[in-house]
Structure formats: C-alpha cells, structure tokens
mmCIF file with all atom_site columns, C-alpha atoms in Angstrom:
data_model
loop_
_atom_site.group_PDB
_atom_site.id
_atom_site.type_symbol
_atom_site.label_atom_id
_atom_site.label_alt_id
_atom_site.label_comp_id
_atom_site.label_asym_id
_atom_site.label_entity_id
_atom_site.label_seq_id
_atom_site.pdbx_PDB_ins_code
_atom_site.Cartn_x
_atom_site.Cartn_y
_atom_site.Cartn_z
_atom_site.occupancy
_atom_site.B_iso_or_equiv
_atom_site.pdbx_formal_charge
_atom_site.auth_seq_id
_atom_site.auth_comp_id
_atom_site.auth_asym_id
_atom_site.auth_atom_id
_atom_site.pdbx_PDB_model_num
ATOM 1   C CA . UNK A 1 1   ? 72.343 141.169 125.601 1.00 0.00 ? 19  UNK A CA 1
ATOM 2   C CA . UNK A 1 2   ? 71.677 137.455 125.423 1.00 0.00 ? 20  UNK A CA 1
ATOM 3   C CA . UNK A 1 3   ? 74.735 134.927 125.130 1.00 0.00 ? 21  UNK A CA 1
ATOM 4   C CA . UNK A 1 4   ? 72.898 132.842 122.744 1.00 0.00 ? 22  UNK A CA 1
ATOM 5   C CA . UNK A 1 5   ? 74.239 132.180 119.111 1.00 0.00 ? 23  UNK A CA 1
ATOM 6   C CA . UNK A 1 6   ? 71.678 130.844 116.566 1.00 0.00 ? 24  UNK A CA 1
ATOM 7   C CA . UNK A 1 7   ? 73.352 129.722 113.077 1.00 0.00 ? 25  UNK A CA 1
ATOM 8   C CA . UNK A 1 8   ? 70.692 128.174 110.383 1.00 0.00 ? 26  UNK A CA 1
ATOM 9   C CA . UNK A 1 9   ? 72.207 126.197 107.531 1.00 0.00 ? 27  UNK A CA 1
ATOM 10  C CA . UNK A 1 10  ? 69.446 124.720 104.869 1.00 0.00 ? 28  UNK A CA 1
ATOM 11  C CA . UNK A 1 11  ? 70.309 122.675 101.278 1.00 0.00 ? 29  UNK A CA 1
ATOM 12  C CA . UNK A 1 12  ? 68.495 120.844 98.563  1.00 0.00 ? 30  UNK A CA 1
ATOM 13  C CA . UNK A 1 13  ? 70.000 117.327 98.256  1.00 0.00 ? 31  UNK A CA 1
ATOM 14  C CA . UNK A 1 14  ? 69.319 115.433 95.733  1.00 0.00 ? 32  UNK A CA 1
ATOM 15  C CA . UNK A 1 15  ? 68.626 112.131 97.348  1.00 0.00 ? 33  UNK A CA 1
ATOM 16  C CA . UNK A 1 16  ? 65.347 109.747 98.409  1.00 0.00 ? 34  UNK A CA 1
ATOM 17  C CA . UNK A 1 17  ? 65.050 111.290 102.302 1.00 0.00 ? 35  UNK A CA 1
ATOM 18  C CA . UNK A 1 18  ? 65.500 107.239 103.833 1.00 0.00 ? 36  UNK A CA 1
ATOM 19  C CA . UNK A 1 19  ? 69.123 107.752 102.143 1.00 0.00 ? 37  UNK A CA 1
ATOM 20  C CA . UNK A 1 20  ? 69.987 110.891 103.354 1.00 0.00 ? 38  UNK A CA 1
ATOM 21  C CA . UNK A 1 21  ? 68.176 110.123 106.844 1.00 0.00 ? 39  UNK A CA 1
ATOM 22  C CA . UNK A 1 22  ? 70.784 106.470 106.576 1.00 0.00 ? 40  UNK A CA 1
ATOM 23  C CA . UNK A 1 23  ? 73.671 108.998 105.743 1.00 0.00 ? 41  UNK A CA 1
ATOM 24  C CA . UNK A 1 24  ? 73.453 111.625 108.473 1.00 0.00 ? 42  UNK A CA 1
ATOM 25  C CA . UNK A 1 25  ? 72.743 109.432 111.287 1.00 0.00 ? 43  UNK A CA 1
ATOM 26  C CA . UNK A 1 26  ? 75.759 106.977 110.707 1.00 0.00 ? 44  UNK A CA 1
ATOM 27  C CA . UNK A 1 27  ? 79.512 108.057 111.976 1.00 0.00 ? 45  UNK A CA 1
ATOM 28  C CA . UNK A 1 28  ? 80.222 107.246 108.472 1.00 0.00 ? 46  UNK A CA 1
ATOM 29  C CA . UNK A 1 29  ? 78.243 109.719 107.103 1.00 0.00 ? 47  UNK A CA 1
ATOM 30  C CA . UNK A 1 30  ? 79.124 112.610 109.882 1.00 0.00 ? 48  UNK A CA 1
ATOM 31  C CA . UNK A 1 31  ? 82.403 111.989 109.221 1.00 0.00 ? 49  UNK A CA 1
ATOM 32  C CA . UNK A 1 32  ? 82.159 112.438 105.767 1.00 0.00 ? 50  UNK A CA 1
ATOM 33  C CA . UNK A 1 33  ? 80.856 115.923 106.373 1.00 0.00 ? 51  UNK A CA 1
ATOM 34  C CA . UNK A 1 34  ? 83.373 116.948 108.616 1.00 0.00 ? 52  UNK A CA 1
ATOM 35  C CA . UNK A 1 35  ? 85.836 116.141 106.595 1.00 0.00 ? 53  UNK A CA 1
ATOM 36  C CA . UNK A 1 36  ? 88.921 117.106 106.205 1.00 0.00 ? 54  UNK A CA 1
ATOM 37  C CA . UNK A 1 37  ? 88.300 119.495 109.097 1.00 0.00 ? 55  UNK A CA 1
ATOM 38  C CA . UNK A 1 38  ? 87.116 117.620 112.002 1.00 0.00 ? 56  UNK A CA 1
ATOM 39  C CA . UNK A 1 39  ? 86.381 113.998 112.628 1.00 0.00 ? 57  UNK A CA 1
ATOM 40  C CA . UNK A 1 40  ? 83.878 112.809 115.296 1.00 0.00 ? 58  UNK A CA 1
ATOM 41  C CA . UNK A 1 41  ? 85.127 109.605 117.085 1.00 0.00 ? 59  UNK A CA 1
ATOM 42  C CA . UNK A 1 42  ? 82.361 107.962 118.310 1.00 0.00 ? 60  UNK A CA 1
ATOM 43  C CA . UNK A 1 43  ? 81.458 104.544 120.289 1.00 0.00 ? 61  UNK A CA 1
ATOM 44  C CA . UNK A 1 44  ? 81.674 101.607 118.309 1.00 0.00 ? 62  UNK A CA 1
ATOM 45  C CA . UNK A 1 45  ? 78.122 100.752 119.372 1.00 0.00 ? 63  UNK A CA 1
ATOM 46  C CA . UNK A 1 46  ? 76.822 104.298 118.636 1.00 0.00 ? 64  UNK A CA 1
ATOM 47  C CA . UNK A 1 47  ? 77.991 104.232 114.579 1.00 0.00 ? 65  UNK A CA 1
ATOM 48  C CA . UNK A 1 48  ? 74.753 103.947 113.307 1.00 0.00 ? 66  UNK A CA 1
ATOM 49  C CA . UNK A 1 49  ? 71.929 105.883 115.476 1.00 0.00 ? 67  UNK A CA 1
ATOM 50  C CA . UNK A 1 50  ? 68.392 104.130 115.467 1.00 0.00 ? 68  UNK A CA 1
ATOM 51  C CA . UNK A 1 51  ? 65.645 104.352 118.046 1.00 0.00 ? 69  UNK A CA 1
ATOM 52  C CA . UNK A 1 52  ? 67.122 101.087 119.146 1.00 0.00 ? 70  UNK A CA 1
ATOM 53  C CA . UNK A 1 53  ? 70.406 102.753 120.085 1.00 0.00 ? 71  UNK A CA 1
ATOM 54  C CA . UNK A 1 54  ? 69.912 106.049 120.913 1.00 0.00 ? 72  UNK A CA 1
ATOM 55  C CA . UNK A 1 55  ? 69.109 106.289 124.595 1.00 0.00 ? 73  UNK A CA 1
ATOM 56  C CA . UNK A 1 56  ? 67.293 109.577 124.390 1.00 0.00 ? 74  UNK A CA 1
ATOM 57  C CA . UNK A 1 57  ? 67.968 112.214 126.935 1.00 0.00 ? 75  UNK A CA 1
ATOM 58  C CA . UNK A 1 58  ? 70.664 110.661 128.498 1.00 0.00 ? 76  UNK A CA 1
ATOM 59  C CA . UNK A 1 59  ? 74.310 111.073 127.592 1.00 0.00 ? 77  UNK A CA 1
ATOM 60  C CA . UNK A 1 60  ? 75.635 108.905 124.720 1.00 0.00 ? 78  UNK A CA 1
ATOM 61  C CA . UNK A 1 61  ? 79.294 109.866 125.366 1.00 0.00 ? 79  UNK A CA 1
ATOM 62  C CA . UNK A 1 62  ? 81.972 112.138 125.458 1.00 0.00 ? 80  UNK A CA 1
ATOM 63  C CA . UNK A 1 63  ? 83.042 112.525 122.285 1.00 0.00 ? 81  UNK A CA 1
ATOM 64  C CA . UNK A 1 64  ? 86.332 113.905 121.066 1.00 0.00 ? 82  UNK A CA 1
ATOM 65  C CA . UNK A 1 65  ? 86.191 116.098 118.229 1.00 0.00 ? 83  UNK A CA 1
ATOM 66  C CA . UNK A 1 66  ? 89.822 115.631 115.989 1.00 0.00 ? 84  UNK A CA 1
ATOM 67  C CA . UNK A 1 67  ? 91.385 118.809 114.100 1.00 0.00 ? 85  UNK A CA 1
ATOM 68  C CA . UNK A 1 68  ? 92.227 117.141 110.896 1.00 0.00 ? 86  UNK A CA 1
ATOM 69  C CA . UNK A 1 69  ? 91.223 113.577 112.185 1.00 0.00 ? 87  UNK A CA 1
ATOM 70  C CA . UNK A 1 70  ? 94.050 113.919 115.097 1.00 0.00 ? 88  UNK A CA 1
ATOM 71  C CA . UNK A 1 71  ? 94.346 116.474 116.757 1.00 0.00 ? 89  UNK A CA 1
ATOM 72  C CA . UNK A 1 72  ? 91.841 116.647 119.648 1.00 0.00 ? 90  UNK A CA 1
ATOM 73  C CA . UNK A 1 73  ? 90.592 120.193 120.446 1.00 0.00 ? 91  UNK A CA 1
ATOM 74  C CA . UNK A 1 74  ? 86.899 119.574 121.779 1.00 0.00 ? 92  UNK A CA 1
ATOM 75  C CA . UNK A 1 75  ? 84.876 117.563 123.357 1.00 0.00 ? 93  UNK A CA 1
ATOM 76  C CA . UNK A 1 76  ? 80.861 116.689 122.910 1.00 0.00 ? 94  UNK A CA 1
ATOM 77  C CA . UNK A 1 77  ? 79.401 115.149 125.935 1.00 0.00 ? 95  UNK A CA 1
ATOM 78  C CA . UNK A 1 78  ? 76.797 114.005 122.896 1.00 0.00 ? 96  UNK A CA 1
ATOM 79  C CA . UNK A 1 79  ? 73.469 113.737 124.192 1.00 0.00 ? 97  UNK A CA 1
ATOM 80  C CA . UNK A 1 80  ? 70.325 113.199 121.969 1.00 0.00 ? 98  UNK A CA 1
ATOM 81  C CA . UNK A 1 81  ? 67.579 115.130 123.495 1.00 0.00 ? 99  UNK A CA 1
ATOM 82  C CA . UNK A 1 82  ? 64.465 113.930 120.747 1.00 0.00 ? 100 UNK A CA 1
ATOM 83  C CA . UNK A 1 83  ? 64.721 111.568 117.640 1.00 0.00 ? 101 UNK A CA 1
ATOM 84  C CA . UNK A 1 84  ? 61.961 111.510 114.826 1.00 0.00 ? 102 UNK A CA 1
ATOM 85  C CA . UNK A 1 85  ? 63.403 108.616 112.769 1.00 0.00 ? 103 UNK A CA 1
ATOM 86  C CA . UNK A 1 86  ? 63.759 109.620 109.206 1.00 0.00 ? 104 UNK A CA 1
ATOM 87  C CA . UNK A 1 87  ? 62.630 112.758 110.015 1.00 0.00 ? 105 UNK A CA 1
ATOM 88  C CA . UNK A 1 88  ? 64.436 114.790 112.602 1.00 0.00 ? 106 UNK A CA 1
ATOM 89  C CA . UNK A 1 89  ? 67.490 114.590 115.621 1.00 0.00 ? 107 UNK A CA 1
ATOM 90  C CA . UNK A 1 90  ? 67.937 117.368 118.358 1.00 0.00 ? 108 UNK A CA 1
ATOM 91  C CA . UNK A 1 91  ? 70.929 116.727 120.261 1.00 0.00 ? 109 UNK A CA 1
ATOM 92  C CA . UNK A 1 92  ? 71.142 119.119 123.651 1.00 0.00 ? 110 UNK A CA 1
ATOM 93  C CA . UNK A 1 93  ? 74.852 118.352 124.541 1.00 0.00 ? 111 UNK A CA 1
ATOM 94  C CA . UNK A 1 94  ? 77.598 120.401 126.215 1.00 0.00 ? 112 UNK A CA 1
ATOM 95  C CA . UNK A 1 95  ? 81.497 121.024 125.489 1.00 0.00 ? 113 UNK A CA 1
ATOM 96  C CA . UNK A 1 96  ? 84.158 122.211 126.499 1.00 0.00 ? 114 UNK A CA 1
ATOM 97  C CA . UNK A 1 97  ? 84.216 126.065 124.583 1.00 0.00 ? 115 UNK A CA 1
ATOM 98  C CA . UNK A 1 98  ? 80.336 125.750 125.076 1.00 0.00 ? 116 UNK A CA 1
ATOM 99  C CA . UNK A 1 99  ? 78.244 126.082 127.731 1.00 0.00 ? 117 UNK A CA 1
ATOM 100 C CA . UNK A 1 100 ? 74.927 125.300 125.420 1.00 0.00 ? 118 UNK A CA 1
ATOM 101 C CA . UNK A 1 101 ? 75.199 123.411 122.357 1.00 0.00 ? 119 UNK A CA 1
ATOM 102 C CA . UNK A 1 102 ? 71.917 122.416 120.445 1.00 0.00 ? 120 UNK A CA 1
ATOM 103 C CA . UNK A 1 103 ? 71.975 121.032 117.015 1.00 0.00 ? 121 UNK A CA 1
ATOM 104 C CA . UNK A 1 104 ? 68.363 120.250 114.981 1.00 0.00 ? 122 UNK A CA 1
ATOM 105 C CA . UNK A 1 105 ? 68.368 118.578 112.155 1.00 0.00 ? 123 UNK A CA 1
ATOM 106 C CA . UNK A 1 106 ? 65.277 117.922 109.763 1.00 0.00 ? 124 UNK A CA 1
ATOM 107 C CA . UNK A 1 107 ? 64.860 116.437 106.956 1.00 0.00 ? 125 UNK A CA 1
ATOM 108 C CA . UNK A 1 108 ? 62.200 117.123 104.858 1.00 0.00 ? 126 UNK A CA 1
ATOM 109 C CA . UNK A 1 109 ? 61.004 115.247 101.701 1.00 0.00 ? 127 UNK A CA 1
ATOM 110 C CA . UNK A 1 110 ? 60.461 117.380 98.421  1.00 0.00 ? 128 UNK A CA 1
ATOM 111 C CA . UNK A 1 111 ? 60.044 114.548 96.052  1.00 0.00 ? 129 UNK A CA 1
ATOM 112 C CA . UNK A 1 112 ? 61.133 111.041 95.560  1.00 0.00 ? 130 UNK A CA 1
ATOM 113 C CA . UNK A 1 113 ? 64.698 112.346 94.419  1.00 0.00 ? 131 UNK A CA 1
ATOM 114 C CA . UNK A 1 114 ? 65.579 115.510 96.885  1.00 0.00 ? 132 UNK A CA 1
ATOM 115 C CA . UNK A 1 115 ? 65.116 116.108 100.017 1.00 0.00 ? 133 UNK A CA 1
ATOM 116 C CA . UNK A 1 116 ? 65.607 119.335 102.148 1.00 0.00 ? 134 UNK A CA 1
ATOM 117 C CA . UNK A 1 117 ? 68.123 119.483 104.935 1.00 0.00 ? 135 UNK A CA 1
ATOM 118 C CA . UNK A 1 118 ? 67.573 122.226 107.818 1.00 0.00 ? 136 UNK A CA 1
ATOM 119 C CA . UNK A 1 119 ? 70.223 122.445 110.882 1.00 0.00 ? 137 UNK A CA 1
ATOM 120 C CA . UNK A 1 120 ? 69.374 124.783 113.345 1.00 0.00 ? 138 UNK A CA 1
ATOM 121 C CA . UNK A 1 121 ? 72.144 125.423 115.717 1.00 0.00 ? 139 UNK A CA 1
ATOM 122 C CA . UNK A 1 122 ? 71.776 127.331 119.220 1.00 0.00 ? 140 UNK A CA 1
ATOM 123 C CA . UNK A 1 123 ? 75.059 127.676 121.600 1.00 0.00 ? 141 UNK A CA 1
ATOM 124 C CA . UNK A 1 124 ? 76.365 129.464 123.817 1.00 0.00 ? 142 UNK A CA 1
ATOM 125 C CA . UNK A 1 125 ? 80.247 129.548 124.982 1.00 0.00 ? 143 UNK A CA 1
ATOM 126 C CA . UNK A 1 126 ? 81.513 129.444 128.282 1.00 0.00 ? 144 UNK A CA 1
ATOM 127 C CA . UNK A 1 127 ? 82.665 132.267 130.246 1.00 0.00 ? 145 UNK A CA 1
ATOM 128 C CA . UNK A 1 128 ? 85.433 133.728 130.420 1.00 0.00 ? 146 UNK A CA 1
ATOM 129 C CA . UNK A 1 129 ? 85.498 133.044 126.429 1.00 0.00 ? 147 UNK A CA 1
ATOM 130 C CA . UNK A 1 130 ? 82.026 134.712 126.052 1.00 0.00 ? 148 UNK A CA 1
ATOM 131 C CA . UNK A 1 131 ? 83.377 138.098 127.631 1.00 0.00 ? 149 UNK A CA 1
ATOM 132 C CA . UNK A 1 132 ? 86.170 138.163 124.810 1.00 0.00 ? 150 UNK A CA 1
ATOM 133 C CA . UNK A 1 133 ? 85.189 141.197 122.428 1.00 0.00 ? 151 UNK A CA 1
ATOM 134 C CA . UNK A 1 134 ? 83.993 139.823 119.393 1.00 0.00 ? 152 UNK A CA 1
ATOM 135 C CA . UNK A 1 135 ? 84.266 135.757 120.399 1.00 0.00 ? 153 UNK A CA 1
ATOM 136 C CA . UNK A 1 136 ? 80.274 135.398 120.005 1.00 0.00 ? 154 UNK A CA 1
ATOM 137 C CA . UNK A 1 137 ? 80.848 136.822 116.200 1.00 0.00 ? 155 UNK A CA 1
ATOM 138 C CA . UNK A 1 138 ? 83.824 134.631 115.911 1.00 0.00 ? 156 UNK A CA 1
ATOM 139 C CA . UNK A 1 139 ? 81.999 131.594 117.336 1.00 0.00 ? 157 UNK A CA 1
ATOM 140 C CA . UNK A 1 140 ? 78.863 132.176 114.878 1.00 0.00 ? 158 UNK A CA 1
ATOM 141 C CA . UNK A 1 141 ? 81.179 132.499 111.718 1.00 0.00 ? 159 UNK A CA 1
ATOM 142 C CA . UNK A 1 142 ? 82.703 129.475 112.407 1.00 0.00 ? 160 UNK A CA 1
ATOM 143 C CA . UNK A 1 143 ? 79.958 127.503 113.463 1.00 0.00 ? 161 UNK A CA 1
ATOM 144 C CA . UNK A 1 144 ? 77.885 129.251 110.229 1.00 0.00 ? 162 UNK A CA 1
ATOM 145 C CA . UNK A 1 145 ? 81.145 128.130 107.919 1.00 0.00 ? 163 UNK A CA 1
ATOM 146 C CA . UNK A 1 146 ? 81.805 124.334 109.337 1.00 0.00 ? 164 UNK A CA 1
ATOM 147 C CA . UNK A 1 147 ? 77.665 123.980 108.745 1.00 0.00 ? 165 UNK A CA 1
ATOM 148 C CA . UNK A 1 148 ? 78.058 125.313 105.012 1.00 0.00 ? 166 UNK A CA 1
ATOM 149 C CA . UNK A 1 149 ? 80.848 122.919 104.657 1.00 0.00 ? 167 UNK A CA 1
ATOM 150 C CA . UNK A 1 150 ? 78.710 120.111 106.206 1.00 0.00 ? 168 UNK A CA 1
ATOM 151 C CA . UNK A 1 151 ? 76.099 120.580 103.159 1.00 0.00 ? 169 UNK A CA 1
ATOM 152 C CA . UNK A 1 152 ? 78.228 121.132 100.708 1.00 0.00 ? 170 UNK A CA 1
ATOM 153 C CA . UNK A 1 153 ? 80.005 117.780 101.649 1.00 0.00 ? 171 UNK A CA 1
ATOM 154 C CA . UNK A 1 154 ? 76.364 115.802 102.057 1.00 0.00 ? 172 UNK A CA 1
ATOM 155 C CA . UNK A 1 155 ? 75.269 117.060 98.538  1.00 0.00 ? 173 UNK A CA 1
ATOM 156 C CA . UNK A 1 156 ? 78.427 116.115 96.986  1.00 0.00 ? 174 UNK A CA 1
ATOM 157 C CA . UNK A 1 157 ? 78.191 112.621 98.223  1.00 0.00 ? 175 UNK A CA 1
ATOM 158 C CA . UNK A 1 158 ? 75.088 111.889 96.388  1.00 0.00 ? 176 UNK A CA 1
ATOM 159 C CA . UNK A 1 159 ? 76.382 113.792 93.387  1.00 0.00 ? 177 UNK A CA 1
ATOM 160 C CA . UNK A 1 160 ? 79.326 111.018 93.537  1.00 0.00 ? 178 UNK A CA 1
ATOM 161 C CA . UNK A 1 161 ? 76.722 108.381 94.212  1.00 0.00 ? 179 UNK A CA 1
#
C-alpha cells in the first residue's frame, strides 16, 4: 500500500485570471484563504511571489503555519519547485507531520470574468504518524476540508470585490 495522499480541490471564480493569479500568489491573499484557521507567516521579502523573487528549487523558508493566527503547530520548509507566472505554482516542500508535501496550483482562464482554480495536493506523513490506523484518512479529510475552505474563501473575495 503506498503512503501517498492525493486531495484535488477545483472552483469557478469569478474573476479576470491576472487578478486571481495577483491574489493567490501574495501572503495577502493566502492568508485570506486560510483564514480564520491558519495563517502563513512568511518573509517580508517573499509577500508577493514573482519570477523575480521566487528562487525556484531552492528553499524560500521555513515557514510557520499559526492555528488561529497564533498558535504555531507546523512548519513549511516552503520551497517552489516550478512557477508558470499567471498560470501555475508547484511547491515541493517538507514539514514537520509530512514527509512529502506537493501543492499545484493552476489557473486556468474560462473567459474574461472567471477563471478556473485546480490544486492538486500529494503528501505523505512521516512515520511513526503514518503507521497510526486511520491517520492517512484523517490526514486526507483534513487536507480535502482546509482546500474546500481555501476556495470557498478565494471566491468570496471577489464576490465582496
């Protein structure tokens, strides 16, 4: 039986794609989706990722992932593995619960008003967690939850917009 988890969240949002791409590569805009469940704090340098500031396939940092915006109960050693600009981010990171983390995102154009979102995540968690009965079911409805919340928070944005 393989150890890897693969969750696959996709939404309509009803946006131009070079404002959702602006939205879900800034910390701002992360955040926002997170929210009020997690918060990512990132470098000050790395709140906005472009292909002038993403040092691709090298470690950006570790950064802390905040229950509630406080509480710190992970950490991403964030690392962005390719970057399509406007078009599509795979970050290949690690953390501390997971061995593997991979998270695609793609954005996808469906008229000059929406735009499809697709996140693709792949993990894996680290042993001695993955040996837990029913922690890789656990791990994928969370994971499959937090990513439902993420879209429902990036289309509600641009419904507020």
């Amino acid at each position: 039986m393989s150890d890897e988890i693969v969750v696959e969240h996709e939404s309509i949002v009803d946006a131009p794609n070079t404002v959702v791409w602006a939205r879900v590569t800034s910390a701002e805009g992360i955040n926002d989706e997170l929210a009020p469940i997690l918060a990512m704090r990132m470098p000050r340098w790395a709140h906005t990722l472009t292909e002038d500031t993403v040092p691709i396939g090298r470690p950006i940092a570790r950064v802390p992932l905040l229950l509630f915006g406080v509480l710190p109960v992970e950490y991403d050693h964030l690392t962005i593995a390719e970057f399509e600009p406007g078009r599509r981010f795979h970050e290949k990171s690690t953390m501390m619960l997971m061995r593997r983390w991979e998270h695609e995102r793609t954005l996808d154009p469906l008229s000059p008003e929406s735009t499809r979102v697709h996140d693709r995540l792949t993990f894996e968690l680290r042993i001695p967690l993955s040996r837990i009965p029913g922690a890789q079911a656990v791990a994928r409805r969370v994971i499959a939850t937090l990513f439902a919340h993420r879209h429902r928070r990036l289309a509600q944005f641009f419904e507020r917009s």
